[in-house]
Amino acid sequence: MGPNRLRYRLVDSDQSWSARRRRHRSDWLARTFPDICDMHVVDLGGRLGTWHRSTVRPARVTVVNLEQPPAVVPEWAHVEQADACDLPPHLTKGSYDLVFSNSVLEHVGGHERRIRFAAAARSLADRHWVQTPYRYFPIEPHWIAPGMQFLPVRLRTAFARRWPLGHKPTRSHDAAIHQVLWTELLDRSQMRHYFPDSTMLVERVFGLPKSLIAVRTG
């Protein structure tokens, strides 16, 4: 089996192991916020695909992402091209029931921007659900590579250029080091620092912490 096919079966397919984990997390979100179907949710750094695939869908979703908005947006959604660490006033003044973020905090670009991202998540609504992969899970989730997150930058960059299961395959040094430097997994102490008033949930796989979720229910 080739690497592209293997990644598809492990991560990208709707029937993949990762897809099953996403559905499990979606169900967990629904149990935590049982009235989510009536909520206006602001998704910081996400994509509409998350909500198309979700087992539950809010009444209204506002997605904030640096990417260009898609050409077609369903009537229940609104997409804003904006920086979640530096939100424009019309977004900070919006009325939201829940802030949601999935696997974004590790990509925002360093400690100072994580502080700003977390401040936005805490201020936009009384409730939030902010998930990020756990640094000490043995498999680095973006490259599906054992222990890659513990290597020096030089070795991670070389690894990213050659490892066939990466989320964005690249052969150039500049592209690889860009991906590596924009991916910084967090541990529990960091998450508690960014979300001091939140409950910290732990998603486990085979008994090992796989991701951390900062939750405030109101």
CSV table of C-alpha atoms in Angstrom, one decimal:
chain,number,residue,atom,x,y,z
A,1,MET,CA,0.0,0.0,0.0
A,2,GLY,CA,1.4,3.4,-1.0
A,3,PRO,CA,1.8,6.3,1.5
A,4,ASN,CA,-1.0,8.3,0.0
A,5,ARG,CA,-3.4,5.4,0.3
A,6,LEU,CA,-2.2,4.7,3.8
A,7,ARG,CA,-2.8,8.3,4.9
A,8,TYR,CA,-6.2,8.2,3.3
A,9,ARG,CA,-7.2,5.1,5.2
A,10,LEU,CA,-5.7,6.4,8.5
A,11,VAL,CA,-6.8,10.1,8.4
A,12,ASP,CA,-8.5,11.5,5.3
A,13,SER,CA,-11.2,9.0,4.5
A,14,ASP,CA,-14.7,9.4,6.0
A,15,GLN,CA,-14.3,5.9,7.3
A,16,SER,CA,-10.7,6.4,8.6
A,17,TRP,CA,-9.6,6.0,12.2
A,18,SER,CA,-9.2,9.8,12.5
A,19,ALA,CA,-12.7,10.3,11.1
A,20,ARG,CA,-14.1,8.0,13.8
A,21,ARG,CA,-12.2,10.0,16.4
A,22,ARG,CA,-13.7,13.3,15.0
A,23,ARG,CA,-17.2,11.8,15.3
A,24,HIS,CA,-16.5,10.7,18.8
A,25,ARG,CA,-15.4,14.2,19.7
A,26,SER,CA,-18.4,15.7,18.0
A,27,ASP,CA,-20.7,13.5,20.1
A,28,TRP,CA,-18.7,14.6,23.2
A,29,LEU,CA,-19.3,18.2,22.2
A,30,ALA,CA,-23.1,17.5,21.9
A,31,ARG,CA,-23.2,15.9,25.3
A,32,THR,CA,-21.3,18.8,26.9
A,33,PHE,CA,-23.6,21.4,25.3
A,34,PRO,CA,-26.9,19.6,24.8
A,35,ASP,CA,-28.6,22.7,23.4
A,36,ILE,CA,-26.0,23.3,20.7
A,37,CYS,CA,-28.5,22.8,18.0
A,38,ASP,CA,-30.1,26.1,19.1
A,39,MET,CA,-26.8,28.0,19.4
A,40,HIS,CA,-24.9,30.6,17.4
A,41,VAL,CA,-21.4,29.1,17.4
A,42,VAL,CA,-18.2,31.1,16.3
A,43,ASP,CA,-15.6,28.7,15.0
A,44,LEU,CA,-12.1,30.2,15.3
A,45,GLY,CA,-9.7,29.0,12.7
A,46,GLY,CA,-12.0,26.3,11.4
A,47,ARG,CA,-13.7,25.3,8.1
A,48,LEU,CA,-17.2,24.7,7.0
A,49,GLY,CA,-16.3,21.0,6.4
A,50,THR,CA,-16.1,20.4,10.1
A,51,TRP,CA,-19.8,21.3,10.5
A,52,HIS,CA,-20.9,19.4,7.3
A,53,ARG,CA,-19.3,16.3,8.8
A,54,SER,CA,-20.4,16.9,12.4
A,55,THR,CA,-23.0,14.7,14.1
A,56,VAL,CA,-24.6,17.9,15.4
A,57,ARG,CA,-25.0,21.2,13.7
A,58,PRO,CA,-25.7,24.5,15.5
A,59,ALA,CA,-28.5,26.8,14.3
A,60,ARG,CA,-25.9,29.3,13.1
A,61,VAL,CA,-22.2,29.0,12.6
A,62,THR,CA,-19.7,31.9,12.0
A,63,VAL,CA,-16.4,30.6,10.8
A,64,VAL,CA,-13.3,32.8,11.1
A,65,ASN,CA,-10.3,31.8,9.0
A,66,LEU,CA,-7.3,33.4,7.3
A,67,GLU,CA,-8.2,31.6,4.1
A,68,GLN,CA,-10.4,33.0,1.3
A,69,PRO,CA,-14.0,32.2,2.0
A,70,PRO,CA,-15.5,29.4,-0.2
A,71,ALA,CA,-17.7,30.5,-3.1
A,72,VAL,CA,-20.7,28.7,-1.8
A,73,VAL,CA,-21.8,29.1,1.8
A,74,PRO,CA,-24.9,27.4,3.2
A,75,GLU,CA,-27.7,29.6,4.7
A,76,TRP,CA,-27.0,28.5,8.2
A,77,ALA,CA,-23.3,29.7,8.0
A,78,HIS,CA,-21.2,32.8,7.6
A,79,VAL,CA,-17.5,32.8,6.8
A,80,GLU,CA,-15.2,35.7,7.6
A,81,GLN,CA,-11.6,36.1,6.4
A,82,ALA,CA,-9.9,37.4,9.5
A,83,ASP,CA,-7.2,36.7,12.1
A,84,ALA,CA,-8.6,35.1,15.2
A,85,CYS,CA,-5.7,36.6,17.2
A,86,ASP,CA,-6.6,40.1,16.0
A,87,LEU,CA,-10.4,40.1,15.4
A,88,PRO,CA,-12.0,43.1,13.7
A,89,PRO,CA,-14.5,45.1,15.8
A,90,HIS,CA,-17.6,43.9,14.0
A,91,LEU,CA,-16.7,40.3,15.1
A,92,THR,CA,-15.8,41.1,18.7
A,93,LYS,CA,-19.1,42.9,19.1
A,94,GLY,CA,-21.1,39.9,17.7
A,95,SER,CA,-23.5,37.9,19.8
A,96,TYR,CA,-22.4,34.2,20.1
A,97,ASP,CA,-23.5,31.4,22.4
A,98,LEU,CA,-20.3,29.2,22.1
A,99,VAL,CA,-16.7,29.6,20.9
A,100,PHE,CA,-15.4,26.5,19.2
A,101,SER,CA,-11.9,25.7,18.0
A,102,ASN,CA,-10.4,22.4,16.8
A,103,SER,CA,-6.7,21.8,16.3
A,104,VAL,CA,-5.9,25.5,15.7
A,105,LEU,CA,-4.1,26.8,18.8
A,106,GLU,CA,-1.0,24.9,17.9
A,107,HIS,CA,-0.7,26.8,14.6
A,108,VAL,CA,-1.3,30.4,15.5
A,109,GLY,CA,2.4,31.3,15.8
A,110,GLY,CA,4.0,31.4,19.3
A,111,HIS,CA,3.2,32.3,22.9
A,112,GLU,CA,2.1,35.9,22.4
A,113,ARG,CA,-0.4,35.0,19.7
A,114,ARG,CA,-1.7,32.0,21.7
A,115,ILE,CA,-2.4,34.5,24.5
A,116,ARG,CA,-4.4,36.7,22.1
A,117,PHE,CA,-6.2,33.7,20.6
A,118,ALA,CA,-7.2,32.4,24.1
A,119,ALA,CA,-8.3,35.8,25.2
A,120,ALA,CA,-10.6,36.0,22.1
A,121,ALA,CA,-12.0,32.6,22.9
A,122,ARG,CA,-12.7,33.5,26.5
A,123,SER,CA,-14.3,36.9,25.7
A,124,LEU,CA,-16.5,36.2,22.7
A,125,ALA,CA,-19.0,34.0,24.6
A,126,ASP,CA,-19.6,32.7,28.1
A,127,ARG,CA,-19.0,29.1,26.8
A,128,HIS,CA,-16.2,27.6,24.8
A,129,TRP,CA,-14.7,24.4,23.6
A,130,VAL,CA,-11.0,24.7,22.5
A,131,GLN,CA,-9.2,21.5,21.5
A,132,THR,CA,-5.5,21.0,20.6
A,133,PRO,CA,-3.4,17.9,20.2
A,134,TYR,CA,-1.4,16.9,23.3
A,135,ARG,CA,2.4,17.4,22.9
A,136,TYR,CA,3.3,14.1,24.7
A,137,PHE,CA,1.1,11.7,22.8
A,138,PRO,CA,3.7,9.5,21.1
A,139,ILE,CA,2.5,10.1,17.5
A,140,GLU,CA,2.8,13.6,16.0
A,141,PRO,CA,-0.7,14.0,14.5
A,142,HIS,CA,0.1,16.2,11.5
A,143,TRP,CA,2.7,14.0,10.0
A,144,ILE,CA,1.5,10.7,11.7
A,145,ALA,CA,5.1,10.2,12.8
A,146,PRO,CA,6.3,8.7,16.1
A,147,GLY,CA,8.1,11.2,18.3
A,148,MET,CA,8.7,13.8,15.5
A,149,GLN,CA,7.6,16.7,17.8
A,150,PHE,CA,10.6,16.0,20.1
A,151,LEU,CA,13.3,16.4,17.4
A,152,PRO,CA,15.3,19.6,16.8
A,153,VAL,CA,14.0,21.9,14.1
A,154,ARG,CA,16.7,20.8,11.7
A,155,LEU,CA,15.8,17.2,12.0
A,156,ARG,CA,12.0,17.9,11.9
A,157,THR,CA,12.5,19.9,8.7
A,158,ALA,CA,14.5,17.1,7.1
A,159,PHE,CA,11.8,14.6,8.3
A,160,ALA,CA,9.0,16.7,6.9
A,161,ARG,CA,10.6,16.7,3.5
A,162,ARG,CA,10.9,12.9,3.3
A,163,TRP,CA,8.2,11.4,5.5
A,164,PRO,CA,5.4,10.2,3.1
A,165,LEU,CA,2.5,10.6,5.5
A,166,GLY,CA,2.6,14.3,6.1
A,167,HIS,CA,-0.6,16.4,5.8
A,168,LYS,CA,1.0,18.7,3.2
A,169,PRO,CA,3.7,16.8,1.4
A,170,THR,CA,6.6,19.0,0.3
A,171,ARG,CA,10.1,18.5,-1.0
A,172,SER,CA,11.6,22.0,-0.6
A,173,HIS,CA,13.5,23.1,2.5
A,174,ASP,CA,11.7,26.4,2.8
A,175,ALA,CA,8.2,24.9,2.6
A,176,ALA,CA,9.1,22.1,5.1
A,177,ILE,CA,10.6,24.5,7.7
A,178,HIS,CA,7.6,26.8,7.3
A,179,GLN,CA,5.3,23.9,8.2
A,180,VAL,CA,7.5,22.8,11.1
A,181,LEU,CA,7.8,26.3,12.7
A,182,TRP,CA,4.0,26.8,12.4
A,183,THR,CA,3.3,23.6,14.3
A,184,GLU,CA,3.9,23.8,18.0
A,185,LEU,CA,2.1,21.2,20.1
A,186,LEU,CA,1.1,22.2,23.7
A,187,ASP,CA,1.1,20.5,27.0
A,188,ARG,CA,-1.2,20.7,30.0
A,189,SER,CA,0.7,23.5,31.8
A,190,GLN,CA,0.4,25.8,28.7
A,191,MET,CA,-3.3,25.1,28.3
A,192,ARG,CA,-4.0,25.8,31.9
A,193,HIS,CA,-2.1,29.0,31.6
A,194,TYR,CA,-4.1,30.1,28.6
A,195,PHE,CA,-7.5,29.0,30.0
A,196,PRO,CA,-7.2,29.4,33.8
A,197,ASP,CA,-10.9,29.4,34.4
A,198,SER,CA,-11.8,26.4,32.2
A,199,THR,CA,-12.2,22.8,32.8
A,200,MET,CA,-9.6,20.7,31.1
A,201,LEU,CA,-10.9,17.6,29.4
A,202,VAL,CA,-8.5,14.9,28.1
A,203,GLU,CA,-9.2,12.9,25.0
A,204,ARG,CA,-7.5,9.5,25.4
A,205,VAL,CA,-6.5,6.8,22.9
A,206,PHE,CA,-5.5,3.4,24.3
A,207,GLY,CA,-5.4,5.1,27.7
A,208,LEU,CA,-2.9,7.8,26.6
A,209,PRO,CA,-3.8,11.5,26.5
A,210,LYS,CA,-4.2,12.4,22.8
A,211,SER,CA,-5.7,15.9,23.0
A,212,LEU,CA,-6.6,18.6,25.5
A,213,ILE,CA,-9.9,20.4,25.5
A,214,ALA,CA,-10.5,23.7,27.4
A,215,VAL,CA,-14.2,23.9,28.2
A,216,ARG,CA,-16.3,26.5,29.9
A,217,THR,CA,-20.0,25.7,30.1
A,218,GLY,CA,-21.2,29.1,31.3
